[in-house]
Amino acid sequence: MNILIVDDEKELRTKIARYLKAGTDFAVALAENGFSAKRQIQQESFDLIVTDLDMPGMDGLALLKWIQKEHGQLPVLMMSGYGEIADAVEAMKVGAVDYLEKPFELDDLQQKIEHVLDNYQIQRQIETGKQTELYSQKQKWIGDSSVMRDLKALVERVAPTSSTVLITGESGTGKEIVARMIHHLSPRARKPFIAINIGGVLENLLESELFGHEKGAFTGATSQKIGLFELASSGTLFLDEIGEIPIHLQVKLLRVLQELEIQRLGGNKSIPIDVRIIAATNKDLKEQINKGLFREDLFYRLNIIHLTLPALRERKEDIPALVGHFITKYSASVGNSVQGIEPDAVRALQNYTFSGNVRELENIIERAVIFAQTETITLKDLGLPSSAAKNRAKRGTLDEVQKEAIFEALHRWEGNRTRAAQELGIDRKTLLNKIKEYGFENI
């Protein structure tokens, strides 16, 4: 992160720079007035401007107005002296993200800077998501976490082949989206993509649905029916919830994969097929094999290439962009002019355990867009269950509960003291004292 400190007091700006460089990874540049700051902003990219309000020549308010006009997304944090509060409030109205009254503790300034940058990062991710389709023929998808980058690279490597793919992952992780991406990146992209949810079709109808039937094949078969294998000719057939397929049909599916031909129900003619199979399940198929519910030979036929989709809780850094996408999607569809979401609400989502993964997040945002009273979704609009009650329900002394809560928060935020303090609802100094008391300095 690159920060510009603007203040006509050389001693103060130098002191701030030394403190931030010693305690953070921030790159810090200095300017003695608004004119100097303006020149540097035109020549270099900054993530935050921290400026004094009262300076000779071009003061902080004038600099702020110029930044708002020329660099509208660049956050500005104001520093104001005693008696300048009214001017600081005016600066907030113009667009400053916050202000700090002099004299202040440098630790307080660092905490405020970290909070502003955290919010700014969240907002940038949300805006990225608002401009990106979850899936499109241009193969855009939301998620820049390392696990999603690795998955995308694997998909791009696998797609050009005709190999069978097995996609596993919890419900709501986006297995069909990945299957569609594989299809659209493949040489079969202009041919059909046919999807079927195995668990959603009655068992006595499934065979006919997959393989088709001839007229008179069974009672009620008054005409010939073309099955999905034929409909997907030269394209891709996506078999969702493959773990639900009955044993007797597993034998027939295995034969299709081996022989690359089918027979319609009631027919005696073999029909060659050219179809890529992508299967998906949220079940542990090896466990199903051990229980006698899934054929081992079929598993190995399907498992030529295996993709595992991460749960949303394993890629929480992708949540802001996903939220931005869903806000855009549902603001348009429900006719509510929601434009954004409070950073605290995003943090709450990042701390929430999504049993339903991306699908559950989408449902939460859709509901929040419908019920939001303003253009910005609040924590209350999300309707998330309170985690406080769960924390209070933990057994042990108050000190033990507090120690465990701090330990968990530090690990959840990978040692980030500011974020952990925000989650726990305590100030940073209190958290630092508790970290020392409990011996958590190395977390």
Coordinates of N, CA and C in Angstrom, one line a residue, residues 162-328:
S162 N -10.9 -34.2 -24.5 CA -12.2 -34.8 -24.5 C -12.4 -35.7 -23.3
S163 N -11.5 -35.7 -22.4 CA -11.5 -36.6 -21.2 C -12.7 -36.3 -20.3
T164 N -13.1 -37.4 -19.7 CA -14.2 -37.3 -18.8 C -13.7 -36.6 -17.5
V165 N -14.6 -35.8 -17.0 CA -14.3 -35.0 -15.8 C -15.2 -35.3 -14.7
L166 N -14.7 -35.4 -13.4 CA -15.5 -35.6 -12.3 C -15.3 -34.4 -11.4
I167 N -16.4 -33.6 -11.1 CA -16.3 -32.4 -10.2 C -16.9 -32.7 -8.9
T168 N -16.1 -32.5 -7.8 CA -16.7 -32.8 -6.5 C -16.6 -31.5 -5.7
G169 N -17.5 -31.4 -4.7 CA -17.6 -30.2 -3.9 C -18.9 -30.1 -3.2
E170 N -19.0 -29.3 -2.1 CA -20.2 -29.2 -1.4 C -21.3 -28.6 -2.2
S171 N -22.5 -28.7 -1.8 CA -23.6 -28.1 -2.5 C -23.5 -26.6 -2.5
G172 N -23.7 -26.0 -3.6 CA -23.7 -24.5 -3.7 C -22.3 -24.0 -4.1
T173 N -21.3 -24.8 -4.4 CA -20.0 -24.3 -4.7 C -19.8 -23.9 -6.2
G174 N -20.8 -24.3 -7.0 CA -20.7 -23.8 -8.4 C -20.2 -24.9 -9.4
K175 N -20.6 -26.1 -9.1 CA -20.1 -27.2 -10.0 C -20.6 -27.1 -11.4
E176 N -21.9 -26.7 -11.6 CA -22.4 -26.6 -12.9 C -21.7 -25.4 -13.7
I177 N -21.4 -24.3 -12.9 CA -20.7 -23.2 -13.6 C -19.4 -23.6 -14.1
V178 N -18.6 -24.4 -13.4 CA -17.3 -24.9 -13.8 C -17.5 -25.9 -15.0
A179 N -18.6 -26.7 -15.0 CA -18.8 -27.6 -16.1 C -19.1 -26.8 -17.4
R180 N -19.9 -25.8 -17.2 CA -20.2 -24.9 -18.4 C -18.9 -24.2 -18.9
M181 N -18.1 -23.8 -18.0 CA -16.8 -23.2 -18.4 C -16.0 -24.1 -19.2
I182 N -15.8 -25.4 -18.7 CA -15.1 -26.4 -19.4 C -15.6 -26.5 -20.9
H183 N -16.9 -26.6 -21.0 CA -17.6 -26.8 -22.3 C -17.2 -25.6 -23.2
H184 N -17.4 -24.4 -22.7 CA -17.2 -23.2 -23.5 C -15.7 -22.9 -23.9
L185 N -14.8 -23.5 -23.1 CA -13.4 -23.4 -23.5 C -12.9 -24.6 -24.4
S186 N -13.8 -25.5 -24.7 CA -13.4 -26.7 -25.4 C -13.8 -26.5 -26.9
P187 N -13.2 -27.4 -27.7 CA -13.6 -27.4 -29.2 C -15.1 -27.7 -29.4
R188 N -15.8 -28.1 -28.4 CA -17.2 -28.4 -28.5 C -18.1 -27.2 -28.2
A189 N -17.5 -26.1 -28.0 CA -18.2 -24.9 -27.5 C -19.5 -24.5 -28.3
R190 N -19.4 -24.8 -29.6 CA -20.6 -24.4 -30.4 C -21.6 -25.5 -30.5
K191 N -21.4 -26.6 -29.8 CA -22.3 -27.7 -29.8 C -23.1 -27.7 -28.5
P192 N -24.1 -28.5 -28.3 CA -25.0 -28.5 -27.2 C -24.3 -28.7 -25.8
F193 N -24.7 -28.0 -24.8 CA -24.4 -28.4 -23.4 C -25.7 -28.8 -22.8
I194 N -25.8 -30.0 -22.4 CA -27.1 -30.6 -21.8 C -26.8 -31.0 -20.4
A195 N -27.6 -30.5 -19.5 CA -27.4 -30.8 -18.0 C -28.6 -31.5 -17.5
I196 N -28.4 -32.5 -16.6 CA -29.5 -33.2 -16.0 C -29.1 -33.4 -14.5
N197 N -30.0 -33.1 -13.6 CA -29.9 -33.4 -12.2 C -30.4 -34.8 -11.9
I198 N -29.5 -35.8 -11.8 CA -29.9 -37.2 -11.6 C -30.9 -37.4 -10.4
G199 N -30.6 -36.7 -9.4 CA -31.5 -36.8 -8.2 C -32.8 -36.2 -8.3
G200 N -33.0 -35.4 -9.4 CA -34.3 -34.7 -9.6 C -35.2 -35.4 -10.5
V201 N -34.8 -36.6 -11.0 CA -35.6 -37.3 -12.0 C -36.1 -38.6 -11.3
L202 N -37.4 -38.9 -11.4 CA -37.9 -40.2 -10.9 C -37.1 -41.4 -11.4
E203 N -36.8 -42.4 -10.6 CA -36.0 -43.5 -11.0 C -36.6 -44.2 -12.2
N204 N -37.9 -44.4 -12.3 CA -38.5 -45.1 -13.4 C -38.5 -44.3 -14.7
L205 N -38.2 -43.0 -14.6 CA -38.1 -42.2 -15.8 C -36.7 -41.9 -16.3
L206 N -35.7 -42.2 -15.4 CA -34.3 -41.7 -15.6 C -33.7 -42.4 -16.8
E207 N -33.9 -43.7 -17.0 CA -33.3 -44.4 -18.1 C -33.8 -43.9 -19.4
S208 N -35.1 -43.7 -19.5 CA -35.7 -43.1 -20.8 C -35.1 -41.7 -21.0
E209 N -35.0 -40.9 -19.9 CA -34.5 -39.5 -20.0 C -33.1 -39.5 -20.6
L210 N -32.2 -40.4 -20.1 CA -30.8 -40.5 -20.6 C -30.7 -41.1 -21.9
F211 N -31.3 -42.3 -22.1 CA -31.0 -43.0 -23.4 C -32.1 -43.0 -24.4
G212 N -33.3 -42.4 -24.0 CA -34.4 -42.4 -25.0 C -35.1 -43.7 -25.0
H213 N -36.2 -43.7 -25.8 CA -37.0 -45.0 -25.9 C -37.7 -45.0 -27.3
E214 N -38.0 -46.2 -27.7 CA -38.7 -46.4 -28.9 C -40.2 -46.4 -28.6
K215 N -41.0 -46.2 -29.6 CA -42.5 -46.3 -29.5 C -42.9 -47.6 -29.0
G216 N -43.7 -47.7 -28.0 CA -44.2 -49.0 -27.4 C -43.3 -49.6 -26.5
A217 N -42.2 -49.0 -26.1 CA -41.2 -49.6 -25.2 C -41.8 -49.9 -23.9
F218 N -42.7 -49.2 -23.4 CA -43.4 -49.4 -22.2 C -44.8 -48.8 -22.2
T219 N -45.6 -49.0 -21.3 CA -47.0 -48.5 -21.3 C -46.9 -47.0 -21.2
G220 N -47.5 -46.3 -22.2 CA -47.5 -44.8 -22.2 C -46.5 -44.3 -23.2
A221 N -45.6 -45.2 -23.7 CA -44.6 -44.7 -24.7 C -45.3 -44.7 -26.1
T222 N -46.0 -43.7 -26.4 CA -46.8 -43.6 -27.6 C -46.0 -43.0 -28.8
S223 N -44.8 -42.6 -28.5 CA -43.9 -42.1 -29.6 C -42.5 -42.3 -29.2
Q224 N -41.6 -42.2 -30.2 CA -40.2 -42.3 -30.0 C -39.7 -41.1 -29.2
K225 N -38.7 -41.3 -28.3 CA -38.1 -40.2 -27.6 C -36.6 -40.3 -27.7
I226 N -36.0 -39.1 -28.1 CA -34.6 -39.0 -28.2 C -34.0 -38.7 -26.8
G227 N -33.1 -39.5 -26.3 CA -32.5 -39.2 -25.0 C -31.4 -38.1 -25.0
L228 N -31.0 -37.8 -23.8 CA -30.0 -36.7 -23.6 C -28.7 -37.0 -24.2
F229 N -28.3 -38.3 -24.2 CA -27.0 -38.6 -24.9 C -27.0 -38.3 -26.4
E230 N -28.1 -38.5 -27.0 CA -28.2 -38.1 -28.4 C -28.4 -36.6 -28.6
L231 N -29.2 -36.0 -27.7 CA -29.4 -34.6 -27.8 C -28.1 -33.8 -27.6
A232 N -27.2 -34.4 -26.9 CA -25.9 -33.7 -26.6 C -24.8 -34.1 -27.7
S233 N -25.2 -34.6 -28.8 CA -24.3 -35.1 -29.8 C -23.3 -34.0 -30.2
S234 N -22.0 -34.5 -30.1 CA -20.8 -33.6 -30.4 C -20.6 -32.5 -29.4
G235 N -21.4 -32.5 -28.3 CA -21.3 -31.5 -27.3 C -20.9 -32.2 -25.9
T236 N -21.5 -31.6 -24.9 CA -21.2 -32.1 -23.5 C -22.5 -32.4 -22.8
L237 N -22.4 -33.6 -22.1 CA -23.5 -34.0 -21.2 C -23.1 -33.9 -19.8
F238 N -23.8 -33.0 -19.0 CA -23.4 -32.8 -17.6 C -24.3 -33.6 -16.7
L239 N -23.8 -34.6 -16.0 CA -24.5 -35.4 -15.1 C -24.3 -35.0 -13.7
D240 N -25.2 -34.1 -13.2 CA -25.1 -33.6 -11.8 C -25.7 -34.6 -10.8
E241 N -25.2 -34.6 -9.6 CA -25.6 -35.6 -8.6 C -25.4 -37.0 -9.1
I242 N -24.3 -37.3 -9.7 CA -24.1 -38.6 -10.2 C -24.1 -39.7 -9.1
G243 N -23.9 -39.3 -7.9 CA -23.9 -40.3 -6.8 C -25.3 -40.8 -6.5
E244 N -26.3 -40.2 -7.1 CA -27.7 -40.7 -6.9 C -28.2 -41.7 -8.0
I245 N -27.3 -42.0 -9.0 CA -27.8 -42.9 -10.0 C -27.9 -44.3 -9.5
P246 N -29.1 -44.9 -9.8 CA -29.3 -46.3 -9.3 C -28.3 -47.3 -9.9
I247 N -28.1 -48.4 -9.1 CA -27.0 -49.4 -9.5 C -27.3 -49.9 -10.9
H248 N -28.5 -50.3 -11.2 CA -28.8 -51.0 -12.5 C -28.5 -50.0 -13.7
L249 N -28.6 -48.7 -13.5 CA -28.3 -47.8 -14.5 C -26.8 -47.5 -14.6
Q250 N -26.1 -47.7 -13.4 CA -24.6 -47.6 -13.4 C -24.0 -48.5 -14.4
V251 N -24.5 -49.7 -14.5 CA -24.0 -50.7 -15.4 C -24.1 -50.2 -16.9
K252 N -25.3 -49.7 -17.2 CA -25.6 -49.2 -18.5 C -24.7 -48.0 -18.9
L253 N -24.5 -47.1 -17.9 CA -23.7 -45.9 -18.1 C -22.2 -46.3 -18.3
L254 N -21.8 -47.3 -17.6 CA -20.4 -47.8 -17.7 C -20.2 -48.3 -19.1
R255 N -21.2 -49.1 -19.6 CA -21.1 -49.6 -21.0 C -21.0 -48.5 -22.0
V256 N -21.8 -47.4 -21.8 CA -21.7 -46.3 -22.7 C -20.4 -45.7 -22.8
L257 N -19.8 -45.5 -21.6 CA -18.4 -44.9 -21.5 C -17.4 -45.8 -22.2
Q258 N -17.6 -47.1 -22.1 CA -16.6 -48.0 -22.7 C -16.8 -48.2 -24.2
E259 N -18.0 -48.3 -24.6 CA -18.3 -48.6 -26.0 C -18.6 -47.4 -26.9
L260 N -18.9 -46.2 -26.2 CA -19.3 -45.0 -26.9 C -20.5 -45.2 -27.9
E261 N -21.4 -46.0 -27.4 CA -22.7 -46.2 -28.1 C -23.8 -46.4 -27.1
I262 N -25.0 -46.2 -27.5 CA -26.2 -46.4 -26.6 C -27.2 -47.2 -27.4
Q263 N -28.2 -47.8 -26.6 CA -29.4 -48.3 -27.2 C -30.6 -47.7 -26.5
R264 N -31.5 -47.2 -27.3 CA -32.7 -46.7 -26.7 C -33.5 -47.8 -26.0
L265 N -34.3 -47.4 -25.0 CA -35.1 -48.3 -24.2 C -36.1 -48.9 -25.2
G266 N -36.2 -50.3 -25.3 CA -37.1 -51.0 -26.2 C -36.5 -51.1 -27.6
G267 N -35.3 -50.7 -27.8 CA -34.7 -50.8 -29.1 C -33.6 -51.9 -29.1
N268 N -33.2 -52.3 -30.3 CA -32.1 -53.2 -30.4 C -31.0 -52.8 -31.3
K269 N -31.0 -51.5 -31.7 CA -30.0 -50.9 -32.5 C -29.0 -50.1 -31.7
S270 N -27.7 -50.3 -32.0 CA -26.7 -49.5 -31.3 C -26.5 -48.2 -32.0
I271 N -26.5 -47.1 -31.3 CA -26.3 -45.8 -31.9 C -25.0 -45.2 -31.4
P272 N -24.0 -45.0 -32.3 CA -22.8 -44.4 -31.9 C -23.0 -42.9 -31.3
I273 N -22.2 -42.6 -30.3 CA -22.3 -41.2 -29.8 C -21.0 -40.6 -29.7
D274 N -21.0 -39.3 -29.8 CA -19.7 -38.5 -29.6 C -20.1 -37.4 -28.6
V275 N -19.9 -37.7 -27.3 CA -20.3 -36.8 -26.2 C -19.3 -36.8 -25.2
R276 N -18.9 -35.6 -24.7 CA -18.0 -35.5 -23.5 C -18.9 -35.6 -22.3
I277 N -18.5 -36.4 -21.3 CA -19.2 -36.5 -20.1 C -18.5 -35.7 -19.0
I278 N -19.2 -34.9 -18.3 CA -18.8 -34.2 -17.1 C -19.8 -34.6 -16.0
A279 N -19.3 -35.2 -14.9 CA -20.2 -35.6 -13.8 C -19.8 -34.8 -12.6
A280 N -20.8 -34.7 -11.7 CA -20.5 -33.9 -10.4 C -21.3 -34.5 -9.3
T281 N -20.7 -34.4 -8.1 CA -21.4 -34.9 -6.9 C -20.9 -34.2 -5.7
N282 N -21.8 -34.1 -4.7 CA -21.4 -33.6 -3.4 C -21.1 -34.7 -2.4
K283 N -21.2 -36.0 -2.9 CA -21.0 -37.1 -2.0 C -19.5 -37.6 -2.2
D284 N -19.1 -38.4 -1.1 CA -17.8 -39.1 -1.2 C -18.1 -40.4 -1.9
L285 N -17.7 -40.5 -3.2 CA -18.0 -41.7 -4.0 C -17.2 -42.9 -3.5
K286 N -16.1 -42.7 -2.9 CA -15.3 -43.9 -2.4 C -16.0 -44.5 -1.2
E287 N -16.6 -43.6 -0.4 CA -17.5 -44.1 0.7 C -18.7 -44.8 0.2
Q288 N -19.3 -44.3 -0.9 CA -20.4 -45.0 -1.5 C -20.0 -46.3 -2.1
I289 N -18.8 -46.4 -2.6 CA -18.3 -47.7 -3.1 C -18.2 -48.7 -2.0
N290 N -17.7 -48.3 -0.8 CA -17.5 -49.2 0.3 C -18.9 -49.6 0.8
K291 N -19.9 -48.8 0.7 CA -21.3 -49.2 1.1 C -22.0 -50.0 0.1
G292 N -21.4 -50.2 -1.1 CA -22.0 -51.0 -2.2 C -23.1 -50.2 -2.9
L293 N -23.0 -48.9 -2.9 CA -24.0 -48.0 -3.5 C -23.5 -47.4 -4.9
F294 N -22.2 -47.6 -5.1 CA -21.6 -47.1 -6.4 C -20.5 -48.0 -6.9
R295 N -20.6 -48.3 -8.2 CA -19.6 -49.2 -8.8 C -18.2 -48.6 -8.8
E296 N -17.2 -49.4 -8.4 CA -15.9 -48.9 -8.4 C -15.4 -48.7 -9.9
D297 N -15.7 -49.6 -10.8 CA -15.3 -49.5 -12.2 C -15.9 -48.3 -12.8
L298 N -17.1 -47.9 -12.5 CA -17.7 -46.7 -13.0 C -17.0 -45.4 -12.5
F299 N -16.7 -45.5 -11.2 CA -15.9 -44.4 -10.5 C -14.6 -44.1 -11.3
Y300 N -13.9 -45.1 -11.6 CA -12.6 -44.9 -12.3 C -12.8 -44.5 -13.7
R301 N -13.9 -44.8 -14.3 CA -14.2 -44.3 -15.7 C -14.5 -42.9 -15.7
L302 N -15.2 -42.4 -14.6 CA -15.6 -41.0 -14.5 C -14.5 -40.1 -14.0
N303 N -13.6 -40.7 -13.2 CA -12.6 -40.0 -12.5 C -11.3 -39.8 -13.3
I304 N -11.4 -39.7 -14.6 CA -10.2 -39.5 -15.4 C -9.5 -38.2 -15.0
I305 N -10.3 -37.1 -14.9 CA -9.8 -35.8 -14.4 C -10.7 -35.4 -13.2
H306 N -10.1 -35.1 -12.1 CA -10.9 -34.8 -10.9 C -10.6 -33.4 -10.5
L307 N -11.7 -32.6 -10.4 CA -11.6 -31.2 -10.0 C -12.4 -31.1 -8.6
T308 N -11.8 -30.5 -7.6 CA -12.4 -30.3 -6.3 C -12.7 -28.9 -6.2
L309 N -13.9 -28.5 -5.9 CA -14.3 -27.1 -5.7 C -14.2 -26.7 -4.3
P310 N -13.6 -25.6 -3.9 CA -13.4 -25.2 -2.5 C -14.8 -24.7 -2.0
A311 N -15.0 -24.9 -0.7 CA -16.1 -24.3 0.0 C -15.9 -22.8 0.1
L312 N -16.9 -22.0 0.2 CA -16.8 -20.6 0.3 C -16.0 -20.2 1.5
R313 N -16.1 -20.9 2.6 CA -15.3 -20.6 3.8 C -13.8 -20.7 3.6
E314 N -13.4 -21.4 2.6 CA -12.0 -21.7 2.3 C -11.5 -20.6 1.3
R315 N -12.3 -19.7 0.9 CA -11.9 -18.6 0.0 C -12.7 -17.3 0.3
K316 N -12.6 -16.9 1.6 CA -13.3 -15.8 2.1 C -12.9 -14.5 1.4
E317 N -11.7 -14.4 0.9 CA -11.3 -13.2 0.3 C -12.0 -12.9 -1.0
D318 N -12.7 -13.9 -1.5 CA -13.6 -13.7 -2.8 C -14.9 -13.1 -2.5
I319 N -15.3 -13.1 -1.2 CA -16.7 -12.7 -0.8 C -17.0 -11.3 -1.3
P320 N -16.2 -10.3 -1.0 CA -16.6 -8.9 -1.5 C -16.9 -8.8 -3.0
A321 N -16.1 -9.5 -3.8 CA -16.4 -9.4 -5.3 C -17.7 -10.1 -5.6
L322 N -18.0 -11.3 -4.9 CA -19.2 -12.0 -5.1 C -20.4 -11.1 -4.7
V323 N -20.2 -10.5 -3.6 CA -21.3 -9.6 -3.1 C -21.6 -8.5 -4.1
G324 N -20.6 -7.9 -4.6 CA -20.8 -6.8 -5.6 C -21.5 -7.3 -6.8
H325 N -21.2 -8.5 -7.3 CA -21.9 -9.1 -8.4 C -23.3 -9.3 -8.1
F326 N -23.6 -9.9 -6.9 CA -25.0 -10.2 -6.6 C -25.9 -8.9 -6.4
I327 N -25.2 -7.9 -5.8 CA -25.9 -6.6 -5.7 C -26.4 -6.1 -7.0
T328 N -25.4 -6.1 -8.0 CA -25.8 -5.6 -9.3 C -26.9 -6.5 -10.0

